[in-house]
Each structure stands twice: as C-alpha cells, then as structure tokens.
Amino acid sequence: MRKQVMSGVAGVFVALVIGAVIMLVQGFNPVQTYGALLQYSLFTVPALAATLARAVPLVLTGLSASIAFASGPVNLGQPGQLIMGAMGATLVGLFVHAPAPLMILLCIVASLTAGALWSGVAAMLRRLFSMDEFIVTLMLNFIADYFALWLITYPLFDPAALSPMTLPVSTAAWLPSIGGLNTSVLVMLMATVFCWLVMSRGRSGYEWRMTGQNALFARIGGCKVDANYVRVMLLTGALAGLAGGLMILGGSHRFVKGLGASYAWDGIMIAVVAGNGISGTFLYGLLFSALQQGALGMELITAVPSEFIDVLQAVIVLIVVAGRVSLNLVLDYLATRRRLREAQ
Amino acid sequence: MNIFFGLVSATLVGATPILLSAIGGAFTFYAGIFNIAMEGMMLMGAFCAVLGSYFLHSWLAGIACGIAGALVMAGIFVLFAVRLHTDEFLTGIALNLFAVGATTFLLRDIFRVKGAFTNAGIRAIPTVTLPLLDHIPVVGRLLSGYNAMVYVAGLVVIVAAFAIFHTRFGLRLRAAGYNAACLSSSGVPASTVRIWSLVICAVCCGLAGAYLSLGYVRLFSENMSAGRGWISLAAIILVSGNPWGIAIISLLFGFFDGLTVFLQGSRIPTQFTAMIPYAATLVSLYFYSLRRKGRT
C-alpha cells in the first residue's frame, strides 16, 4: 500500500514535469498554466463543486473497470454500458410519472438495469458460445453508440432542437443540488463505499479477486467461477450504467448527442493507473476530474488548448504504471541487499 | 452490373486499412506480444500523413511522415512494454488514448481547427491504372484504377506470408511467440525480435493511417480510425494471425463496410447500416467459437 502511494505520487510528479517540458517546447509558461489549472479546479468553492460533479462518471466507470479487471473479466464495454444506462434513465424520466423521490429512485434503477443488461449480453455470449468478452464488449460499444444516436434522431427527437437530442426528462427526476453541490456526488460516494465493502470486506469480493489472480486456484478452492463471472459482469455493467444515469439526472437532464463522450474511456484509464484498487480508483478519479475541470479555465487564461490535458492524462498513466513496476524492482533490490548485509 | 462493380470496389477500398493494420498486428501476434495499439498507431499515422502531405506538398512525404508517426508510437510501446516490462495490455490502452489526445491537441495547436482539418493543399495518394490489365474489358474494370495503397496492401500480404513462413526472420519471429526462453538461450534475444515485429507493425499501421487520411478521404478528423484497429485485432484473433486468412477476413469486413455506403441511400436509417461492420465482427466471433468447439 505504501509502495502504491509512493510510486503514484512520484509518477504523477514526473508526468507533470514532462507536461511542463512539453509546454516549454511549445512556448507556453508552465507555472502560469498549472496555476490556472489549480485555480479553476480546486481553489474556489464553485470550482471544487464542479470538479466533484465531473468526478461522478469518471469514478463510477473507473470502479466498473477496476472491479472487472481485478476479478478476471476484461470488460471494456463501459462506454456502451454508460450510454445504455443513460438511455434507461432517460426513457423512465420521459414516460413514467411519479412523485420526486420515487421518480429519482426509478430512474436510477432503470440505469442500473440497462447497464447490467448490456454487459449481460456480453456475459451471455461468453457463457453460451465462449466468445471473448474483450472484443464483444468493444463491438457492443459501437452498436450502443449508433443505437442511441438512432433513438435520439428519430423516435425520441426533440423537434425544437437543432441537433439530435431528446426532450428534457420530467423535473421530478432532476437530482437536487444541496448548497451548490450536485447530489449525484453523494450517490457516487455511496457506490464507492459499497464497492469497497464488497471487494475488501465481503466474501464474494474475496472470491472474485482470487479468481482474477488465479482462476484455477479459485475453482479448486471451491469458488463457483462461472457464476461469479456473470455476477461481476452484471455488477460492472450496472456501475457504468449508473454513471450514465447520473449524467442525465444530475447533469444535462436530457440525452444529448455525444453524451459521455470520453468519460468511460477515461474511467478505464483510471482503473489502469490505480492498479484496480477501489481507493486508488477514487483518488485518481478526483485527480483526472480536477485536471479536466481546470483545463477549461487554463484555456481561458493561457493560450494552452484544453486538449493538452488529454495528452497529460495519457502521460500520467504510462509513467505511473511503468514507475510502479520499476520501483518494485528497485525496492526489491534494496531489500535483498539489506537482508544480505544483515546476514553477514 | 454497375452495382456489382461498385460493391467490388467499395469492398477493396474498405478492406485496405483493416488489412494493412491486421498484417502489422500479425507480426506482433506471432512474436507473442498482446498488441492492441494498432488503433492508436493508425490514428497517429493518419494525422502525421496529413501533416507531411500539407507542409511538404507531396503525398510520398505524407506517407513517410505517417510511418514516422506510427514508429514513434511503436518506440513508446517498446520503451514501456519491452524495456520497462509494463503490462502490454495497459500500455496499449494508454497508447490508444494518448493517440486520441495527442492528435486532437496537435490538430488544435498546428492547424487551429477543432474536429476536422481539410484543405486543398493536402496532396492525396494517386490512383493507379494497371498498364496491361486496364484494356481487358471486365477484368480491367475490376482490378485497375484503385488508389496506389490498395495495391501496396495486396503486396504486403504476399510479402508478409513469405516473410513469416519462409525466412529465417519469420522462424525467429514465430519462435519468440512459441517459446521465448528457448529462442533467447539459442543466442537470439527474443526482445530484439519483438522490437522488430513492433517496428514492422508500426510501418503497416502508418501505411493504413496514411491511406485513411490521404486516400480513403482527404482530410483528418478526430478519432478517424473509428475502431478499425480493434476490428483488425478481431481479424487477427479469428485466423490466429495467418496473413492469407487475414486477407479473406479483411475483404469480408470491407464488403460490409462497402455495404454501409451502399445502403445509405435506402430507407434503412444510416445509424443501423453503420452498425454492420461491428455486428459482422460479433457474428464472425460466433462462427469462430463454433469451429473451435467442433475441434475439441
């Protein structure tokens, strides 16, 4: 754990230095840029609230990817599951009428179910035909994307809008904000705690992690590997679906073309950089959200395009992941030398 | 008859980028690298090809720059996955996202546009009329008059099939995937063979990217590889890397890609026709699993 924190902090620092070098080469002022980045993401209350709200889809898709990767299934379908979850929440929000708290609950259940159904398709194809979920979920992403685009272009199209989007969902389904803080953040926190409990305190989480590390060992030890596979796929799909649902209920309130564009892929990246740990995913989710939120302000103050953050994120991932491996090698070397000296 | 000719040409045109990147991926597949960075290499190649073609006023320079861009990506892959022993899968994901971010950033930084860059100054790869075949009635129309890169892709398949199965390098390549320790202990470092396979893969993906932005269309748009790298990965897995198999699968995907263009005028919404290549991948995975089941 301490090693993780060390390599993470060192890796992010090195990545920021590399980012500064890139900026210097391009003729920008790195100090001013990073200053603007911090100011517009963390140092004012509204900015901090916006950063937390942006972290919701990042952390949730990150958790989805983390749990999947840690438990074995290579579920890369978060983008599609997010879109399906958002569509589920939108459909309930458009066509069901109920009082506010119940309505929100129904929409959230709909987004969980829709996400789980979409990953369930991949899980079913794997169980019945042993089709590799890695490519199946990827292809399902594209299909979900075009399917949602069709829904919002023809059957659900808002005639008053210029680009494909649905009508706004019923106001009863809008998540309220408490003191400027979007309540979807609270749902995200609850989901994070739930995931942490399942993965580090529950029996099923233990079984899943064992399966992820050594499926044969888990099977011989008496875990129902196949049933667990389906459960993990459904849970991770539901998490990604929840991310999409919360983007509707707490964000745009309608399904807009290009919704959730890159959040889910960022979530996968966050899971990778966090080494599939729950707390790590949460922290890196906040970091990436702060970077993305600050990017908008950075673009206002300095001439650096906000797309620079996309590059910086990828650099952070590569450096931290590579750093973790190399740091382990160095630490092992030092530990061995120390033990040798003690033995002499 | 015109529809037939149109479909054949749309098939070849749509198959070319998938074929090129899949052949590149086949080299890394045989070398035992789980390489999913084709998507990113292709995207980077497409961007650098436009860059070279626009500023150096030559499509050849464009192709060279496209290859160079993909090689830089391969260099990062080598540094992290081969040298620093980072997980190949993670490196691949990070590289793909890096390619999306970097090309979008550079598009904004160099050309000052968002979304897509199109300009009359971008030189396209020319079409080639085959000298003798062109005059034969049906055959000429079927085989002649395509973009030069389509013929290059055909050549690449033949060269790849020969190189993998009939040369010393190919033997070492397959050995690196089959038993790396054995290869290393017999005096050929497996990591060197793997680095070369990544270089070849980058060259192929650079060609595929250059074809996308200078042949298929003459512009660069954000994320224009649109999952072709993933489809080519599926093609490689389906035929276990065999170049001839890859050619057949790519033509099949090219056919569905062409079908997409053809159905655009019909009453089926374009969103559904656009799903066809991805759905076709799923269907082919299904048949692959049936075949595998039949064997055991």
XYZ file of C-alpha atoms in Angstrom:
640
model
C 0.000 0.000 0.000
C 2.744 2.471 0.946
C 4.626 1.486 -2.180
C 1.491 2.234 -4.239
C 1.191 5.719 -2.751
C 4.897 6.408 -3.218
C 5.012 5.319 -6.832
C 1.739 7.137 -7.518
C 2.881 10.474 -6.119
C 6.302 10.189 -7.743
C 4.751 9.139 -11.064
C 2.251 11.996 -11.155
C 5.041 14.439 -10.285
C 7.307 13.154 -13.070
C 4.381 13.271 -15.506
C 3.665 16.895 -14.557
C 7.333 17.733 -15.127
C 7.154 16.087 -18.571
C 3.992 18.114 -19.223
C 5.880 21.281 -18.252
C 8.680 20.394 -20.661
C 6.145 19.874 -23.481
C 4.666 23.288 -22.694
C 8.108 24.937 -22.660
C 8.882 23.409 -26.056
C 5.609 24.815 -27.372
C 6.439 28.221 -25.896
C 3.928 28.333 -23.044
C 4.557 29.258 -19.409
C 4.164 26.079 -17.309
C 3.948 27.810 -13.901
C 1.146 30.074 -15.049
C -0.628 27.154 -16.743
C -0.509 24.848 -13.717
C -1.567 27.789 -11.540
C -4.637 28.367 -13.690
C -5.320 24.646 -13.679
C -5.392 24.545 -9.875
C -7.312 27.788 -9.508
C -10.119 26.615 -11.766
C -10.411 23.138 -10.311
C -9.793 23.278 -6.560
C -9.184 26.737 -5.130
C -12.695 28.194 -5.259
C -15.864 26.623 -3.857
C -17.835 26.577 -7.151
C -14.822 25.151 -8.978
C -14.424 22.434 -6.349
C -18.136 21.575 -6.612
C -17.812 21.346 -10.402
C -14.743 19.131 -10.046
C -16.639 16.784 -7.722
C -19.626 16.645 -10.076
C -17.336 15.847 -13.003
C -15.705 13.091 -10.967
C -19.014 11.168 -10.769
C -18.895 9.446 -14.193
C -15.100 9.119 -14.012
C -15.082 7.365 -10.638
C -18.084 5.153 -11.409
C -16.762 3.904 -14.762
C -13.360 3.612 -13.098
C -14.832 1.409 -10.361
C -16.571 -0.665 -13.025
C -13.309 -1.256 -14.865
C -11.346 -1.815 -11.627
C -13.680 -4.500 -10.315
C -13.846 -6.194 -13.705
C -10.064 -6.235 -14.257
C -9.347 -7.291 -10.674
C -11.821 -10.176 -10.946
C -10.795 -11.515 -14.328
C -13.329 -10.430 -16.969
C -11.849 -7.911 -19.408
C -14.926 -5.726 -19.583
C -14.047 -2.854 -21.910
C -17.720 -2.087 -22.503
C -18.052 0.842 -20.087
C -18.683 3.370 -22.900
C -21.603 1.344 -24.252
C -22.942 0.444 -20.811
C -22.814 4.115 -19.806
C -24.816 5.068 -22.894
C -27.372 2.330 -22.260
C -27.686 3.374 -18.590
C -28.217 6.983 -19.610
C -30.817 5.848 -22.134
C -32.611 3.761 -19.482
C -32.810 6.740 -17.116
C -33.955 8.992 -19.974
C -36.737 6.612 -21.040
C -38.123 6.301 -17.494
C -37.735 10.051 -16.992
C -39.677 10.776 -20.168
C -42.526 8.292 -19.966
C -43.105 7.488 -16.274
C -44.829 9.951 -13.959
C -44.304 9.696 -10.221
C -43.533 11.991 -7.266
C -39.956 13.240 -6.955
C -38.109 10.841 -4.610
C -39.732 7.764 -6.131
C -39.061 9.051 -9.640
C -35.340 9.503 -8.947
C -35.182 6.016 -7.482
C -36.960 4.550 -10.531
C -34.593 6.319 -12.920
C -31.528 5.097 -11.027
C -32.862 1.535 -11.010
C -33.526 1.843 -14.753
C -29.965 3.000 -15.439
C -28.511 0.192 -13.304
C -30.668 -2.374 -15.099
C -29.924 -1.054 -18.586
C -26.175 -1.071 -17.953
C -26.327 -4.570 -16.468
C -28.388 -5.826 -19.413
C -25.854 -4.525 -21.914
C -22.912 -6.159 -20.125
C -25.176 -9.187 -19.600
C -25.341 -9.634 -23.371
C -21.554 -9.958 -23.439
C -21.598 -12.278 -20.410
C -24.233 -14.486 -22.052
C -22.296 -14.695 -25.337
C -19.240 -15.726 -23.333
C -21.050 -18.386 -21.313
C -23.035 -19.872 -24.203
C -20.577 -19.600 -27.095
C -17.288 -18.842 -25.281
C -16.909 -15.631 -27.284
C -14.135 -13.458 -25.835
C -15.773 -10.643 -23.822
C -12.820 -8.380 -24.618
C -13.780 -7.918 -28.269
C -17.523 -8.460 -27.740
C -17.811 -5.572 -25.264
C -15.750 -3.343 -27.580
C -18.044 -4.044 -30.522
C -21.126 -3.574 -28.315
C -19.814 -0.068 -27.536
C -20.101 0.946 -31.175
C -23.503 -0.696 -31.517
C -24.839 1.058 -28.387
C -23.470 4.337 -29.690
C -25.283 4.084 -33.027
C -28.433 2.680 -31.418
C -28.677 5.650 -29.034
C -27.957 8.017 -31.918
C -30.854 6.458 -33.852
C -33.195 6.751 -30.848
C -32.472 10.434 -30.360
C -32.537 11.205 -34.097
C -35.906 9.595 -34.895
C -38.275 8.242 -32.210
C -37.240 10.481 -29.298
C -36.137 13.524 -31.273
C -36.981 16.901 -29.767
C -38.476 18.792 -32.746
C -37.476 22.134 -31.239
C -33.787 21.179 -31.126
C -31.243 21.711 -33.882
C -29.029 18.705 -33.162
C -30.194 15.202 -32.163
C -31.395 15.203 -28.540
C -34.426 14.109 -26.545
C -36.895 16.292 -24.672
C -35.869 17.079 -21.068
C -36.858 14.379 -18.575
C -39.649 15.150 -16.095
C -38.463 17.650 -13.444
C -39.395 15.135 -10.743
C -36.361 13.139 -11.859
C -33.892 16.019 -11.528
C -31.372 15.458 -8.772
C -31.414 18.474 -6.436
C -28.233 20.306 -5.508
C -27.535 21.000 -1.856
C -25.608 24.222 -1.304
C -24.237 24.190 -4.847
C -23.117 20.575 -4.563
C -24.680 18.179 -7.042
C -26.314 15.296 -5.151
C -25.079 12.817 -7.762
C -21.774 13.166 -5.863
C -23.472 11.583 -2.824
C -24.719 8.669 -4.938
C -21.176 8.243 -6.270
C -19.762 8.227 -2.718
C -22.291 5.605 -1.645
C -21.445 3.461 -4.659
C -17.724 3.770 -3.868
C -18.242 2.690 -0.244
C -20.433 -0.190 -1.443
C -17.743 -1.347 -3.874
C -15.052 -1.086 -1.211
C -17.147 -3.150 1.209
C -17.858 -5.788 -1.431
C -14.284 -6.051 -2.652
C -12.309 -5.835 0.613
C -14.743 -6.962 3.298
C -17.181 -9.307 1.565
C -16.775 -12.967 0.793
C -17.786 -12.516 -2.836
C -15.142 -9.831 -3.330
C -12.512 -12.193 -1.955
C -13.661 -14.955 -4.308
C -13.613 -12.558 -7.280
C -10.113 -11.303 -6.504
C -8.835 -14.854 -6.129
C -10.417 -15.743 -9.477
C -8.778 -12.723 -11.058
C -5.348 -13.736 -9.772
C -5.616 -17.451 -10.421
C -8.850 -18.863 -11.818
C -7.729 -22.471 -11.450
C -6.827 -21.989 -7.785
C -10.226 -20.380 -7.154
C -12.038 -23.225 -8.895
C -10.189 -25.888 -6.945
C -10.773 -23.912 -3.760
C -14.499 -24.263 -4.312
C -15.485 -20.931 -5.887
C -18.268 -21.047 -8.451
C -16.107 -19.369 -11.090
C -18.718 -19.274 -13.865
C -21.495 -17.835 -11.705
C -19.055 -15.286 -10.297
C -18.074 -14.285 -13.830
C -21.683 -13.441 -14.667
C -22.129 -11.579 -11.365
C -19.024 -9.464 -11.946
C -20.108 -8.631 -15.482
C -23.590 -7.613 -14.293
C -22.249 -5.537 -11.391
C -19.676 -3.716 -13.510
C -22.250 -3.076 -16.225
C -24.636 -1.675 -13.625
C -21.931 0.653 -12.275
C -21.185 2.034 -15.730
C -24.938 2.334 -16.344
C -25.290 4.269 -13.091
C -22.637 6.691 -14.336
C -24.748 7.326 -17.430
C -27.973 7.652 -15.444
C -26.454 10.208 -13.071
C -25.202 12.233 -16.032
C -28.844 12.572 -17.120
C -30.396 13.110 -13.667
C -27.727 15.422 -12.310
C -26.350 16.956 -15.483
C -27.931 17.635 -18.852
C -31.430 16.312 -17.918
C -31.802 15.060 -21.485
C -29.954 12.652 -23.766
C -27.781 14.808 -25.997
C -25.733 13.591 -28.961
C -22.203 12.716 -27.856
C -23.181 12.269 -24.200
C -20.484 10.750 -22.059
C -18.089 11.031 -25.000
C -14.814 10.104 -23.369
C -15.722 9.682 -19.704
C -15.922 5.911 -19.873
C -12.543 5.534 -21.599
C -11.078 7.876 -19.003
C -12.619 5.589 -16.387
C -10.832 2.589 -17.884
C -7.605 4.585 -17.849
C -8.208 5.495 -14.182
C -8.677 1.827 -13.283
C -5.427 1.001 -15.074
C -3.418 3.709 -13.362
C -4.923 2.824 -9.961
C -3.873 -0.807 -10.337
C -7.540 -1.882 -9.970
C -7.789 -0.793 -6.330
C -11.009 0.814 -5.100
C -9.494 3.669 -3.072
C -6.894 4.307 -5.765
C -9.608 4.500 -8.405
C -11.479 7.039 -6.297
C -8.399 9.236 -5.788
C -7.214 9.102 -9.401
C -10.801 9.804 -10.462
C -10.696 13.013 -8.450
C -7.266 13.885 -9.888
C -8.359 13.372 -13.503
C -11.576 15.266 -12.859
C -9.608 18.190 -11.398
C -7.337 18.188 -14.462
C -10.289 18.169 -16.873
C -12.204 20.817 -14.936
C -9.126 23.029 -14.618
C -8.404 22.638 -18.339
C -11.344 24.880 -19.203
C -10.024 27.680 -17.006
C -6.484 27.079 -18.214
C -7.649 27.662 -21.773
C -9.276 30.949 -20.736
C -6.175 32.363 -19.025
C -3.318 30.906 -21.038
C -3.096 30.029 -24.735
C -2.716 26.300 -23.986
C -5.553 24.360 -25.683
C -7.651 22.292 -23.250
C -6.812 19.173 -25.319
C -3.369 19.327 -23.741
C -4.919 17.639 -20.700
C -5.731 14.533 -22.780
C -2.023 14.200 -23.534
C -1.103 14.834 -19.903
C -3.529 12.128 -18.712
C -2.022 9.515 -21.016
C 1.486 10.520 -19.880
C 0.443 10.144 -16.233
C -0.931 6.655 -16.929
C 2.218 5.473 -18.719
C 4.636 6.958 -16.177
C 2.760 5.780 -13.084
C 2.213 2.254 -14.387
C 5.795 1.907 -15.603
C 7.059 3.571 -12.438
C 5.196 1.069 -10.273
C 6.928 -1.836 -11.993
C 10.390 -0.255 -11.894
C 10.006 0.983 -8.330
C 9.116 -2.535 -7.212
C 12.290 -3.804 -8.893
C 14.411 -1.149 -7.169
C 12.794 -1.729 -3.753
C 13.212 -5.490 -4.058
C 16.868 -4.952 -4.934
C 17.411 -2.692 -1.917
C 15.567 -5.067 0.416
C 17.641 -8.004 -0.776
C 20.868 -6.075 -0.247
C 19.829 -5.068 3.247
C 18.965 -8.646 4.129
C 22.292 -9.783 2.759
C 24.154 -7.281 4.921
C 22.202 -8.366 7.975
C 23.078 -11.977 7.296
C 26.797 -11.242 7.093
C -23.762 -4.880 -63.245
C -22.801 -1.398 -62.144
C -23.864 -2.259 -58.602
C -21.601 -5.301 -58.758
C -18.594 -3.251 -59.849
C -19.418 -0.646 -57.237
C -19.572 -3.259 -54.477
C -16.287 -4.852 -55.540
C -14.510 -1.529 -55.498
C -16.127 -0.493 -52.186
C -15.046 -3.850 -50.719
C -11.422 -3.378 -51.759
C -11.379 0.237 -50.595
C -12.922 -0.604 -47.221
C -10.720 -3.665 -46.698
C -7.399 -1.883 -47.280
C -6.909 -0.090 -43.925
C -8.081 -3.106 -41.905
C -5.886 -5.419 -43.969
C -2.766 -3.284 -43.560
C -3.079 -2.861 -39.810
C -4.068 -6.504 -39.312
C -0.969 -7.690 -41.205
C 1.108 -5.449 -38.973
C -0.606 -6.898 -35.941
C 0.026 -10.425 -37.254
C 3.790 -9.887 -36.884
C 3.404 -8.912 -33.231
C 0.889 -11.737 -32.758
C 3.459 -14.300 -33.931
C 6.111 -12.637 -31.779
C 3.920 -13.210 -28.724
C 3.019 -9.599 -27.980
C -0.522 -8.791 -26.962
C -0.555 -5.654 -29.089
C -3.750 -3.623 -29.022
C -2.092 -0.349 -30.026
C -2.903 -0.686 -33.750
C -5.785 1.743 -33.336
C -3.508 4.397 -31.880
C -0.710 3.777 -34.387
C -3.181 4.090 -37.251
C -4.646 7.319 -35.882
C -1.209 8.826 -35.329
C -0.202 7.695 -38.831
C -3.279 9.332 -40.337
C -2.535 12.618 -38.600
C 1.166 12.701 -39.434
C 0.386 11.792 -43.056
C -1.826 14.885 -43.392
C 0.863 16.912 -41.656
C 3.564 15.770 -44.080
C 1.414 15.983 -47.174
C 0.244 19.504 -46.343
C 3.563 21.062 -45.363
C 5.881 19.192 -47.713
C 3.485 19.308 -50.685
C 3.956 15.667 -51.587
C 1.942 12.539 -50.903
C 5.122 10.473 -50.678
C 6.355 12.715 -47.886
C 2.925 12.311 -46.334
C 3.246 8.538 -46.293
C 6.773 8.811 -44.903
C 5.556 11.089 -42.103
C 2.641 8.748 -41.395
C 5.051 5.843 -40.974
C 7.324 8.015 -38.823
C 4.389 8.941 -36.574
C 3.414 5.309 -36.114
C 7.073 4.452 -35.426
C 7.155 6.985 -32.587
C 4.175 5.159 -31.071
C 5.992 1.845 -31.510
C 9.019 3.420 -29.828
C 6.933 4.299 -26.771
C 5.500 0.777 -26.769
C 8.991 -0.721 -26.903
C 10.235 1.565 -24.131
C 7.412 0.700 -21.756
C 6.274 -2.826 -22.624
C 9.557 -4.435 -23.765
C 12.174 -2.472 -21.815
C 10.364 -1.494 -18.601
C 8.146 -4.629 -18.545
C 4.912 -2.699 -18.164
C 1.830 -4.790 -18.914
C 1.295 -4.877 -22.709
C -2.447 -4.519 -22.417
C -2.169 -1.438 -20.194
C 0.495 0.113 -22.410
C -1.750 -0.465 -25.419
C -4.771 1.178 -23.798
C -2.701 4.147 -22.646
C -1.136 4.488 -26.115
C -4.516 4.453 -27.849
C -5.802 7.173 -25.551
C -2.538 9.058 -25.964
C -3.025 8.978 -29.742
C -6.544 10.391 -29.469
C -5.387 13.118 -27.084
C -2.202 13.993 -28.940
C -3.805 14.182 -32.399
C -6.685 16.327 -31.098
C -4.216 18.563 -29.293
C -1.900 18.913 -32.295
C -4.861 19.463 -34.634
C -5.802 22.437 -32.494
C -2.222 23.557 -31.942
C -0.924 23.336 -35.520
C -3.949 23.818 -37.763
C -6.046 25.919 -35.344
C -9.198 23.873 -36.004
C -11.440 21.646 -33.915
C -12.986 18.432 -35.197
C -11.540 18.076 -38.686
C -8.883 19.597 -40.928
C -9.482 19.699 -44.653
C -7.541 21.797 -47.122
C -6.885 21.819 -50.862
C -3.167 21.785 -50.012
C -3.301 18.178 -48.784
C -1.939 16.010 -51.594
C -3.797 12.723 -51.945
C -2.229 9.381 -52.824
C -2.870 8.988 -56.596
C -4.862 6.220 -58.213
C -3.036 3.745 -60.410
C -4.214 2.289 -63.715
C -2.528 -1.027 -64.365
C -0.885 -0.752 -67.821
C -1.910 -4.048 -69.471
C -4.973 -5.124 -67.499
C -6.708 -1.805 -67.994
C -7.667 -2.625 -71.583
C -9.246 -6.021 -70.884
C -12.995 -5.321 -70.610
C -14.310 -6.797 -67.339
C -11.039 -7.645 -65.593
C -9.673 -4.166 -66.202
C -12.629 -2.544 -64.564
C -12.475 -4.939 -61.644
C -8.773 -4.660 -60.897
C -7.484 -1.407 -62.309
C -7.845 2.218 -61.272
C -7.607 1.956 -57.496
C -5.645 4.018 -55.038
C -1.973 3.020 -55.046
C -2.223 1.922 -51.411
C -4.766 -0.785 -52.335
C -2.102 -2.493 -54.470
C 0.508 -1.939 -51.769
C -1.805 -3.724 -49.318
C -2.021 -6.685 -51.707
C 1.763 -6.810 -51.977
C 2.135 -6.546 -48.216
C 0.039 -9.697 -47.736
C 2.242 -11.705 -50.101
C 5.462 -10.366 -48.585
C 4.182 -10.976 -45.045
C 3.125 -14.542 -45.826
C 6.556 -15.225 -47.318
C 8.475 -13.464 -44.541
C 6.634 -15.203 -41.702
C 6.746 -18.751 -43.071
C 9.773 -18.940 -45.389
C 12.565 -16.769 -43.964
C 14.957 -17.036 -41.067
C 13.469 -13.907 -39.547
C 9.998 -15.453 -39.727
C 11.209 -18.575 -37.960
C 12.709 -16.491 -35.166
C 9.553 -14.409 -35.035
C 7.378 -17.458 -34.510
C 9.880 -18.864 -32.032
C 9.690 -15.670 -29.975
C 5.982 -16.249 -29.579
C 6.179 -20.010 -29.172
C 8.977 -20.238 -26.648
C 10.844 -17.013 -25.943
C 13.225 -18.524 -23.393
C 14.284 -21.208 -25.856
C 14.965 -18.632 -28.555
C 16.967 -16.415 -26.195
C 19.054 -19.320 -24.944
C 19.947 -20.259 -28.519
C 21.606 -16.884 -28.998
C 18.849 -14.721 -30.475
C 17.423 -12.320 -27.880
C 13.634 -12.616 -28.022
C 13.256 -8.963 -27.063
C 15.148 -7.889 -30.212
C 12.834 -9.971 -32.403
C 9.851 -8.438 -30.614
C 11.157 -4.918 -31.162
C 11.494 -5.644 -34.891
C 7.974 -7.056 -35.019
C 6.689 -3.828 -33.446
C 8.638 -1.773 -35.993
C 7.049 -3.741 -38.844
C 3.646 -3.366 -37.219
C 4.143 0.395 -36.975
C 5.139 0.628 -40.654
C 1.984 -1.244 -41.675
C -0.234 0.817 -39.370
C 1.406 4.000 -40.645
C 0.531 2.928 -44.206
C -3.026 2.176 -43.095
C -3.306 5.570 -41.418
C -1.859 7.377 -44.441
C -4.388 5.573 -46.621
C -7.243 6.689 -44.333
C -6.375 10.373 -44.446
C -4.825 10.664 -47.934
C -6.681 8.002 -49.919
C -9.973 6.913 -48.377
C -10.747 10.574 -47.727
C -8.506 13.626 -47.989
C -8.792 15.139 -44.526
C -8.048 14.416 -40.893
C -10.867 14.239 -38.366
C -10.738 13.465 -34.665
C -10.648 9.744 -33.913
C -10.984 8.927 -37.619
C -9.685 5.367 -37.245
C -13.177 4.647 -35.771
C -12.422 1.238 -34.286
C -10.668 -0.191 -37.373
C -7.693 -1.114 -35.218
C -9.995 -3.105 -32.939
C -11.656 -4.804 -35.900
C -8.248 -5.746 -37.269
C -7.383 -7.196 -33.862
C -10.539 -9.310 -34.078
C -9.479 -10.418 -37.572
C -6.059 -11.494 -36.281
C -7.562 -13.484 -33.420
C -10.101 -15.129 -35.732
C -7.453 -16.605 -38.038
C -4.612 -16.903 -35.470
C -2.508 -14.422 -37.437
C -2.302 -16.213 -40.790
C -1.819 -13.490 -43.466
C -3.981 -15.265 -46.078
C -6.764 -15.684 -43.540
C -6.427 -12.037 -42.599
C -6.808 -11.104 -46.264
C -10.063 -13.065 -46.525
C -11.483 -11.670 -43.258
C -10.493 -8.120 -44.212
C -12.244 -8.470 -47.578
C -15.330 -9.666 -45.712
C -15.248 -6.616 -43.445
C -14.517 -4.429 -46.445
C -17.633 -5.855 -48.086
C -19.757 -4.933 -45.067
C -18.111 -1.526 -44.924
C -18.960 -1.058 -48.602
C -22.488 -2.251 -47.959
C -22.800 0.564 -45.399
C -22.058 3.114 -48.110
C -24.492 1.431 -50.498
C -27.392 1.280 -48.074
C -27.066 4.972 -47.235
C -29.499 5.878 -49.987
C -32.066 3.289 -48.906
C -34.812 3.631 -46.295
C -32.829 1.905 -43.553
C -31.587 4.611 -41.138
C -27.847 5.240 -41.505
C -27.338 4.545 -37.785
C -28.261 0.912 -38.380
C -26.167 0.466 -41.510
C -23.210 1.967 -39.654
C -23.513 -0.874 -37.096
C -22.963 -3.547 -39.767
C -19.141 -3.921 -39.557
C -19.268 -4.216 -35.766
C -22.176 -6.654 -35.828
C -20.332 -8.638 -38.506
C -17.366 -8.901 -36.133
C -19.642 -10.376 -33.470
C -21.135 -12.859 -35.940
C -17.693 -13.959 -37.107
C -16.607 -14.422 -33.481
C -19.640 -16.674 -33.059
C -18.642 -18.849 -36.025
C -15.073 -18.933 -34.747
C -16.280 -20.278 -31.396
C -18.370 -22.931 -33.172
C -15.358 -24.051 -35.185
C -13.220 -24.219 -32.069
C -15.864 -26.263 -30.287
C -16.033 -28.678 -33.245
C -12.300 -29.317 -32.992
C -12.192 -30.335 -29.347
